[in-house]
CSV table of C-alpha atoms in Angstrom, one decimal:
chain,number,residue,atom,x,y,z
A,1,MET,CA,170.8,192.8,217.1
A,2,MET,CA,169.8,192.8,213.4
A,3,GLU,CA,167.3,195.6,214.0
A,4,VAL,CA,169.9,197.7,215.9
A,5,VAL,CA,172.5,197.4,213.2
A,6,ILE,CA,170.1,198.2,210.3
A,7,SER,CA,168.4,201.0,212.2
A,8,LYS,CA,171.8,202.6,213.0
A,9,SER,CA,173.2,202.3,209.5
A,10,LEU,CA,170.1,204.1,208.2
A,11,ARG,CA,170.3,206.7,211.0
A,12,TYR,CA,174.0,207.5,210.0
A,13,GLY,CA,173.0,207.6,206.3
A,14,VAL,CA,170.1,210.0,206.8
A,15,THR,CA,171.8,212.2,209.3
A,16,ILE,CA,175.0,212.7,207.2
A,17,SER,CA,173.0,213.4,204.1
A,18,ALA,CA,170.6,215.8,205.8
A,19,ILE,CA,173.4,217.8,207.4
A,20,THR,CA,175.3,218.0,204.1
A,21,ILE,CA,172.1,219.2,202.3
A,22,LEU,CA,171.4,221.7,205.0
A,23,LEU,CA,175.0,223.1,205.0
A,24,GLY,CA,174.7,223.6,201.2
A,25,LEU,CA,171.3,225.3,201.5
A,26,ILE,CA,172.5,227.7,204.3
A,27,LEU,CA,175.6,228.6,202.3
A,28,PHE,CA,173.4,229.2,199.2
A,29,ILE,CA,171.0,231.4,201.2
A,30,ILE,CA,173.8,233.4,202.9
A,31,THR,CA,175.9,234.0,199.9
A,32,GLY,CA,173.0,234.2,197.4
A,33,LYS,CA,175.3,232.3,194.9
A,34,SER,CA,174.8,228.7,193.7
A,35,GLY,CA,178.4,228.5,192.3
A,36,TYR,CA,177.0,227.8,188.8
A,37,PRO,CA,175.8,230.1,186.0
A,38,GLY,CA,172.0,230.7,185.6
A,39,HIS,CA,169.8,227.8,186.5
A,40,THR,CA,172.4,225.1,185.9
A,41,PHE,CA,173.8,222.7,188.5
A,42,PRO,CA,176.4,219.9,188.4
A,43,THR,CA,175.2,216.5,187.1
A,44,THR,CA,178.2,214.3,186.7
A,45,LEU,CA,180.0,212.7,189.6
A,46,SER,CA,183.3,214.5,188.8
A,47,ALA,CA,181.5,217.9,188.5
A,48,ILE,CA,179.8,217.3,191.9
A,49,LEU,CA,183.0,216.3,193.6
A,50,THR,CA,185.2,219.1,192.2
A,51,GLY,CA,182.4,221.6,193.1
A,52,LEU,CA,182.3,220.1,196.6
A,53,VAL,CA,186.0,220.6,197.1
A,54,SER,CA,185.7,224.3,196.1
A,55,LEU,CA,182.6,224.5,198.4
A,56,LYS,CA,180.1,225.5,195.8
A,57,PRO,CA,176.6,225.5,197.4
A,58,TYR,CA,174.8,223.5,194.7
A,59,ALA,CA,177.6,220.9,194.6
A,60,ILE,CA,177.3,220.5,198.4
A,61,ILE,CA,173.5,219.9,198.1
A,62,MET,CA,174.0,217.4,195.3
A,63,THR,CA,176.5,215.5,197.3
A,64,GLY,CA,174.0,215.3,200.2
A,65,LEU,CA,171.3,214.1,197.7
A,66,LEU,CA,173.6,211.5,196.3
A,67,LEU,CA,174.4,210.2,199.8
A,68,LEU,CA,170.6,210.1,200.5
A,69,ILE,CA,170.0,208.1,197.4
A,70,LEU,CA,172.8,205.7,198.3
A,71,THR,CA,171.5,205.1,201.8
A,72,PRO,CA,168.8,202.4,200.9
A,73,VAL,CA,171.3,200.6,198.6
A,74,PHE,CA,173.9,200.7,201.5
A,75,ARG,CA,171.1,199.3,203.8
A,76,VAL,CA,170.7,196.2,201.5
A,77,GLY,CA,174.4,195.6,201.6
A,78,ILE,CA,174.5,195.9,205.4
A,79,SER,CA,171.6,193.4,205.6
A,80,ILE,CA,173.6,190.8,203.6
A,81,ILE,CA,176.4,191.0,206.3
A,82,VAL,CA,173.9,190.9,209.1
A,83,PHE,CA,172.1,187.8,207.8
A,84,LEU,CA,175.5,186.2,207.3
A,85,LEU,CA,176.4,186.9,210.9
A,86,GLU,CA,173.1,185.4,212.0
A,87,LYS,CA,173.9,182.3,209.8
A,88,ASP,CA,170.5,182.7,208.0
A,89,TYR,CA,171.8,181.6,204.7
A,90,LEU,CA,168.4,181.5,203.0
A,91,TYR,CA,168.2,185.3,203.6
A,92,VAL,CA,171.8,185.8,202.6
A,93,ILE,CA,170.8,184.5,199.2
A,94,ILE,CA,167.5,186.4,199.0
A,95,THR,CA,169.2,189.7,200.0
A,96,SER,CA,172.2,189.1,197.7
A,97,LEU,CA,169.8,188.6,194.8
A,98,VAL,CA,168.0,191.8,195.6
A,99,PHE,CA,171.3,193.6,195.7
A,100,ALA,CA,172.4,192.1,192.3
A,101,ILE,CA,169.0,193.0,190.7
A,102,LEU,CA,169.3,196.5,192.1
A,103,ILE,CA,172.7,197.0,190.6
A,104,THR,CA,171.6,195.5,187.3
A,105,SER,CA,168.7,197.9,187.1
A,106,LEU,CA,170.9,200.8,188.0
A,107,LEU,CA,173.2,199.8,185.1
A,108,LEU,CA,170.3,199.3,182.8
A,109,GLY,CA,169.2,202.8,183.7
A,110,LYS,CA,165.6,202.3,182.7
A,111,VAL,CA,163.8,201.1,185.8
A,112,THR,CA,160.9,203.0,187.1
A,113,HIS,CA,161.1,205.4,184.2
B,1,MET,CA,164.3,232.5,197.2
B,2,VAL,CA,164.6,232.0,200.9
B,3,TRP,CA,160.8,232.0,201.2
B,4,THR,CA,160.5,229.4,198.4
B,5,ALA,CA,162.9,227.1,200.1
B,6,ILE,CA,161.0,227.5,203.4
B,7,SER,CA,157.6,226.9,201.8
B,8,ILE,CA,158.9,223.8,200.1
B,9,LEU,CA,160.4,222.7,203.4
B,10,ILE,CA,157.1,223.1,205.3
B,11,ILE,CA,155.0,221.3,202.6
B,12,SER,CA,157.6,218.5,202.8
B,13,VAL,CA,157.2,218.2,206.6
B,14,PHE,CA,153.5,217.3,206.0
B,15,ALA,CA,154.4,214.9,203.2
B,16,GLY,CA,156.8,213.2,205.5
B,17,ILE,CA,154.3,212.8,208.4
B,18,PHE,CA,151.6,211.5,206.0
B,19,GLY,CA,153.9,209.3,204.1
B,20,SER,CA,155.4,207.6,207.1
B,21,LEU,CA,152.0,207.0,208.6
B,22,LEU,CA,150.5,205.2,205.6
B,23,GLY,CA,153.5,203.6,204.0
B,24,LEU,CA,153.0,205.6,200.8
B,25,GLY,CA,156.2,207.7,200.6
B,26,GLY,CA,154.8,211.1,200.4
B,27,GLY,CA,155.2,211.7,196.7
B,28,MET,CA,151.5,212.0,196.5
B,29,ILE,CA,151.6,215.3,198.5
B,30,VAL,CA,154.9,216.6,197.3
B,31,ILE,CA,154.2,216.4,193.5
B,32,PRO,CA,150.8,218.2,193.4
B,33,ALA,CA,151.9,220.7,196.0
B,34,LEU,CA,155.0,221.6,194.1
B,35,THR,CA,153.4,221.8,190.7
B,36,LEU,CA,150.1,223.4,191.7
B,37,LEU,CA,151.1,225.7,194.6
B,38,MET,CA,154.8,226.5,193.8
B,39,GLY,CA,154.6,226.3,190.0
B,40,VAL,CA,157.5,223.9,189.7
B,41,ASP,CA,158.0,222.1,186.4
B,42,ILE,CA,156.5,218.6,186.6
B,43,LYS,CA,159.8,217.1,185.5
B,44,TYR,CA,161.5,218.4,188.6
B,45,ALA,CA,158.5,217.7,190.8
B,46,ILE,CA,158.5,214.0,190.0
B,47,THR,CA,162.2,213.6,190.9
B,48,ALA,CA,161.6,215.6,194.1
B,49,GLY,CA,158.8,213.1,194.7
B,50,LEU,CA,161.3,210.3,194.4
B,51,ILE,CA,163.6,212.1,196.9
B,52,SER,CA,160.7,212.4,199.2
B,53,VAL,CA,160.0,208.6,199.0
B,54,ILE,CA,163.7,207.8,199.8
B,55,SER,CA,163.7,210.3,202.8
B,56,THR,CA,160.5,208.9,204.2
B,57,SER,CA,161.6,205.4,203.7
B,58,SER,CA,165.0,205.7,205.4
B,59,GLY,CA,163.9,208.3,207.9
B,60,SER,CA,160.9,206.3,209.2
B,61,ALA,CA,162.8,203.0,209.0
B,62,VAL,CA,165.3,204.3,211.6
B,63,VAL,CA,162.5,204.2,214.2
B,64,TYR,CA,160.2,201.4,212.8
B,65,VAL,CA,163.1,199.0,212.4
B,66,ARG,CA,164.5,199.7,215.8
B,67,ASP,CA,161.1,199.2,217.4
B,68,LYS,CA,160.5,196.0,215.4
B,69,ILE,CA,157.4,197.3,213.7
B,70,THR,CA,159.1,196.7,210.3
B,71,ASN,CA,159.5,193.0,209.5
B,72,ILE,CA,162.9,192.9,207.8
B,73,ARG,CA,162.5,189.4,206.5
B,74,VAL,CA,159.1,190.1,205.0
B,75,GLY,CA,160.5,193.3,203.5
B,76,MET,CA,163.6,191.6,202.0
B,77,PHE,CA,161.6,188.6,200.6
B,78,LEU,CA,159.1,190.9,199.0
B,79,GLU,CA,161.8,193.3,197.7
B,80,LEU,CA,162.9,190.3,195.6
B,81,ALA,CA,159.4,190.4,193.9
B,82,THR,CA,159.4,194.2,193.4
B,83,THR,CA,162.9,194.4,192.0
B,84,ILE,CA,162.3,191.5,189.6
B,85,GLY,CA,159.0,193.2,188.7
B,86,ALA,CA,160.7,196.5,188.1
B,87,LEU,CA,163.3,194.9,185.9
B,88,THR,CA,160.6,193.1,183.9
B,89,GLY,CA,158.7,196.3,183.6
B,90,ALA,CA,161.7,198.1,182.2
B,91,LEU,CA,162.2,195.3,179.6
B,92,VAL,CA,158.6,195.1,178.4
B,93,ALA,CA,158.0,198.8,178.5
B,94,GLY,CA,157.8,199.1,174.8
B,95,PHE,CA,155.3,196.3,174.3
B,96,LEU,CA,152.5,197.2,176.8
B,97,GLN,CA,149.8,199.8,176.5
B,98,PRO,CA,150.0,201.9,179.7
B,99,LYS,CA,146.3,202.9,179.4
B,100,THR,CA,145.2,199.3,179.8
B,101,LEU,CA,147.4,198.9,182.8
B,102,TYR,CA,146.1,202.0,184.5
B,103,ILE,CA,142.5,200.7,184.1
B,104,LEU,CA,143.4,197.2,185.4
B,105,PHE,CA,145.2,198.6,188.4
B,106,ALA,CA,142.5,201.1,189.1
B,107,LEU,CA,140.0,198.2,189.3
B,108,GLN,CA,142.3,196.2,191.6
B,109,LEU,CA,142.6,199.3,193.9
B,110,PHE,CA,138.7,199.7,193.9
B,111,TYR,CA,138.4,196.1,195.0
B,112,SER,CA,141.0,196.6,197.7
B,113,ALA,CA,139.3,199.7,198.9
B,114,TYR,CA,136.1,197.7,199.1
B,115,SER,CA,137.7,194.9,201.1
B,116,MET,CA,139.4,197.4,203.4
B,117,ILE,CA,136.1,199.1,204.0
B,118,LYS,CA,134.6,195.7,205.0
B,119,LYS,CA,137.3,195.2,207.6
B,120,ARG,CA,137.5,198.9,208.6
B,121,ASN,CA,136.8,198.0,212.3
B,122,GLN,CA,139.4,195.3,212.5
B,123,GLU,CA,142.2,196.2,214.8
B,124,LEU,CA,144.4,193.1,214.5
B,125,PRO,CA,144.3,190.4,211.8
B,126,GLU,CA,142.2,187.2,212.4
B,127,ILE,CA,144.2,184.1,213.0
B,128,ARG,CA,144.4,181.9,209.9
B,129,SER,CA,146.0,178.5,209.5
B,130,ILE,CA,149.8,178.4,209.3
B,131,HIS,CA,151.2,178.6,205.8
B,132,PRO,CA,154.2,176.2,205.3
B,133,MET,CA,156.0,178.6,203.1
B,134,ALA,CA,155.7,181.4,205.7
B,135,GLU,CA,157.1,179.0,208.2
B,136,LYS,CA,160.1,178.1,206.0
B,137,LEU,CA,160.8,181.8,205.2
B,138,LYS,CA,160.2,182.9,208.7
B,139,LEU,CA,157.6,185.4,207.7
B,140,LYS,CA,156.3,186.0,211.2
B,141,GLY,CA,157.1,188.2,214.1
B,142,GLU,CA,155.9,190.3,217.0
B,143,TYR,CA,155.9,193.9,218.0
B,144,TYR,CA,154.8,196.0,221.0
B,145,ASP,CA,151.7,198.0,220.1
B,146,LYS,CA,151.9,201.3,222.1
B,147,ALA,CA,148.2,202.2,221.3
B,148,LEU,CA,146.9,198.8,222.6
B,149,ASN,CA,149.6,198.3,225.3
B,150,GLN,CA,150.1,194.8,224.3
B,151,THR,CA,152.6,192.6,222.3
B,152,VAL,CA,151.1,191.5,219.0
B,153,THR,CA,152.3,188.2,217.4
B,154,TYR,CA,151.5,187.4,213.8
B,155,GLN,CA,152.3,185.1,210.9
B,156,ALA,CA,152.0,185.7,207.2
B,157,SER,CA,149.5,183.7,205.1
B,158,SER,CA,148.9,183.5,201.3
B,159,VAL,CA,152.6,184.0,200.6
B,160,TYR,CA,152.3,183.2,196.9
B,161,SER,CA,149.5,185.8,196.1
B,162,GLY,CA,151.4,188.4,198.2
B,163,PHE,CA,154.6,187.7,196.3
B,164,GLY,CA,152.6,187.8,193.0
B,165,LEU,CA,151.0,191.1,193.8
B,166,MET,CA,154.4,192.6,194.8
B,167,TYR,CA,155.8,191.5,191.5
B,168,LEU,CA,153.0,193.3,189.7
B,169,ALA,CA,153.6,196.3,191.9
B,170,GLY,CA,157.2,196.3,190.7
B,171,VAL,CA,156.2,196.0,187.1
B,172,ILE,CA,153.8,199.0,187.3
B,173,SER,CA,156.3,201.1,189.3
B,174,ALA,CA,158.7,200.7,186.4
B,175,LEU,CA,156.0,201.3,183.7
B,176,LEU,CA,154.1,204.1,185.3
B,177,GLY,CA,156.8,205.7,187.3
B,178,ILE,CA,154.9,205.5,190.6
B,179,GLY,CA,155.9,204.3,194.0
B,180,SER,CA,152.9,201.9,194.2
B,181,GLY,CA,153.0,202.0,198.0
B,182,SER,CA,149.3,201.4,198.1
B,183,PHE,CA,149.8,198.0,196.4
B,184,LYS,CA,152.5,197.1,198.8
B,185,VAL,CA,150.3,197.9,201.8
B,186,ILE,CA,147.4,195.9,200.3
B,187,ALA,CA,149.6,192.9,199.5
B,188,MET,CA,150.7,192.7,203.1
B,189,ASP,CA,147.5,193.7,204.9
B,190,HIS,CA,144.9,192.1,202.7
B,191,PHE,CA,146.6,189.1,201.1
B,192,MET,CA,149.3,188.1,203.6
B,193,ASN,CA,147.1,189.0,206.6
B,194,LEU,CA,149.8,191.0,208.4
B,195,PRO,CA,148.9,193.7,211.0
B,196,MET,CA,148.1,197.1,209.5
B,197,LYS,CA,151.0,198.7,211.3
B,198,VAL,CA,153.5,196.1,210.2
B,199,SER,CA,152.2,196.5,206.6
B,200,THR,CA,152.6,200.2,206.5
B,201,ALA,CA,156.0,200.2,208.2
B,202,THR,CA,157.4,197.4,206.0
B,203,SER,CA,156.0,199.1,202.8
B,204,ASN,CA,157.9,202.2,203.8
B,205,PHE,CA,161.0,200.2,204.5
B,206,MET,CA,160.9,198.6,201.0
B,207,MET,CA,160.0,201.7,199.0
B,208,GLY,CA,163.4,203.4,199.4
B,209,VAL,CA,165.2,200.6,197.5
B,210,THR,CA,163.0,200.8,194.5
B,211,ALA,CA,163.1,204.6,194.4
B,212,ALA,CA,166.9,204.7,194.8
B,213,ALA,CA,167.4,202.8,191.6
B,214,SER,CA,165.6,205.4,189.5
B,215,ALA,CA,166.6,208.5,191.5
B,216,GLY,CA,170.3,207.7,190.9
B,217,ILE,CA,169.6,207.7,187.2
B,218,TYR,CA,167.6,210.9,187.3
B,219,LEU,CA,170.4,212.7,189.3
B,220,PHE,CA,173.0,212.0,186.6
B,221,ARG,CA,170.5,212.9,183.8
B,222,GLY,CA,170.3,216.4,185.4
B,223,GLN,CA,166.6,216.1,186.4
B,224,ILE,CA,167.1,216.7,190.1
B,225,ASP,CA,167.1,220.4,190.9
B,226,PRO,CA,169.1,220.9,194.2
B,227,LYS,CA,167.1,224.0,195.2
B,228,ILE,CA,163.9,222.0,195.1
B,229,ALA,CA,165.0,218.5,196.1
B,230,GLY,CA,167.3,219.9,198.9
B,231,PRO,CA,164.5,221.4,201.0
B,232,VAL,CA,162.2,218.5,200.2
B,233,ALA,CA,164.8,216.0,201.6
B,234,ILE,CA,165.2,217.9,204.8
B,235,GLY,CA,161.5,218.6,205.3
B,236,VAL,CA,160.5,215.0,204.7
B,237,VAL,CA,163.1,213.7,207.2
B,238,ILE,CA,161.7,216.0,209.9
B,239,GLY,CA,158.1,214.9,209.0
B,240,ALA,CA,159.0,211.2,209.0
B,241,THR,CA,160.5,211.5,212.4
B,242,ILE,CA,157.3,213.1,213.7
B,243,GLY,CA,155.1,210.6,211.8
B,244,THR,CA,156.7,207.5,213.2
B,245,ARG,CA,155.9,208.7,216.7
B,246,ILE,CA,152.3,209.4,215.9
B,247,MET,CA,151.7,206.1,214.1
B,248,GLN,CA,152.9,204.0,217.0
B,249,ARG,CA,150.4,205.6,219.3
B,250,MET,CA,147.5,205.5,216.8
B,251,ARG,CA,145.0,202.6,216.6
B,252,SER,CA,145.2,200.5,213.4
B,253,VAL,CA,141.5,201.2,212.9
B,254,THR,CA,142.2,204.9,212.7
B,255,LEU,CA,145.1,204.2,210.3
B,256,ARG,CA,142.7,202.2,208.1
B,257,LYS,CA,140.2,205.0,208.1
B,258,ILE,CA,142.8,207.5,206.8
B,259,PHE,CA,144.0,204.9,204.2
B,260,ILE,CA,140.6,204.1,202.6
B,261,PRO,CA,139.9,207.6,201.1
B,262,VAL,CA,143.6,207.9,200.0
B,263,LEU,CA,143.2,204.5,198.2
B,264,LEU,CA,139.9,205.6,196.5
B,265,TYR,CA,141.6,208.9,195.4
B,266,VAL,CA,144.5,207.0,193.8
B,267,ALA,CA,142.1,204.6,192.2
B,268,VAL,CA,140.0,207.4,190.6
B,269,GLU,CA,143.2,209.1,189.5
B,270,MET,CA,144.5,206.0,187.7
B,271,LEU,CA,141.1,205.3,186.2
B,272,LEU,CA,141.0,208.8,184.7
B,273,GLN,CA,144.5,208.4,183.4
B,274,GLY,CA,143.5,205.1,181.8
B,275,LEU,CA,140.4,206.5,180.2
B,276,GLY,CA,142.4,209.3,178.8
B,277,VAL,CA,140.5,212.0,180.7
B,278,LYS,CA,143.6,213.3,182.3
């Protein structure tokens, strides 16, 4: 049960992000336009989302990449719920700690750099 | 432009196959291929490498987790060590001399390669006495080995040294900016006495989490180029899907024989970095 839920959540995450990236790439190749001047691309969340709404190829690819990056974090979150349903409280604590550390390091913005 | 994207995609398919087989993530192929063959700036190659690690990790876990090759509890428990390690690494970054670290870890890798060469013909781990901590943390499991046509049951030993090595793996990931998949595999295969296939699959599973933390930061710093990272992500996902199917039908002995030269290569690279040759 635990394996099925985690495997499925990863499958959705990977599929959705891969399709988004692919759509962006196809649009970029067909139109030959990235939607942004020169070699620039959107780097803030709001720029990515506004670009996505106006279907700019680079913004679509960036959205897909962002979804891909969020997939493992999402997986840890799902694991907490799964361990909770299995009443394995030791692992609820372990996984919650991992999740908390992950968020802390994201906020610190220095990890693996 | 179209050809560049297609070339990057093809290279990434190989990186995905290789990365998912060995639990290393594939950055080791993507980064040199992009810089040397495609002339991509190292700054963007490194972040494409991170994207490759995340794609391999999530892409291969879809299959490895479903087929119970990945041990989720072992992964979560050891992720505790790597994330705390990464956090420590980030905090002590200013105080430590990376060159010394490179040399120390190169030596550790050489030793691991030596011990792996010694047990190169070992298909499944030998049975050791039951570790009380492993019992408490449920660090055990079983999987169906498609190459051997049998169900393999196993139990972790040396929980403390495995956890300790993982902590160090987290510290160096943060300090040196590497995935340190080789350390993860060694901590599980060598120290914790887990089957080779469980070690590589679980290493893959864990790696995405560590890489995600830094990739998010790089994305907002503008260091992830969509026209490079995009084809990498798609290529690696395709490669990982192929790799997971190959690995399950491969013998662990074969897997080990591919892993040993890779390990030696990484060790030499780190030693050269540490000695300032590169």
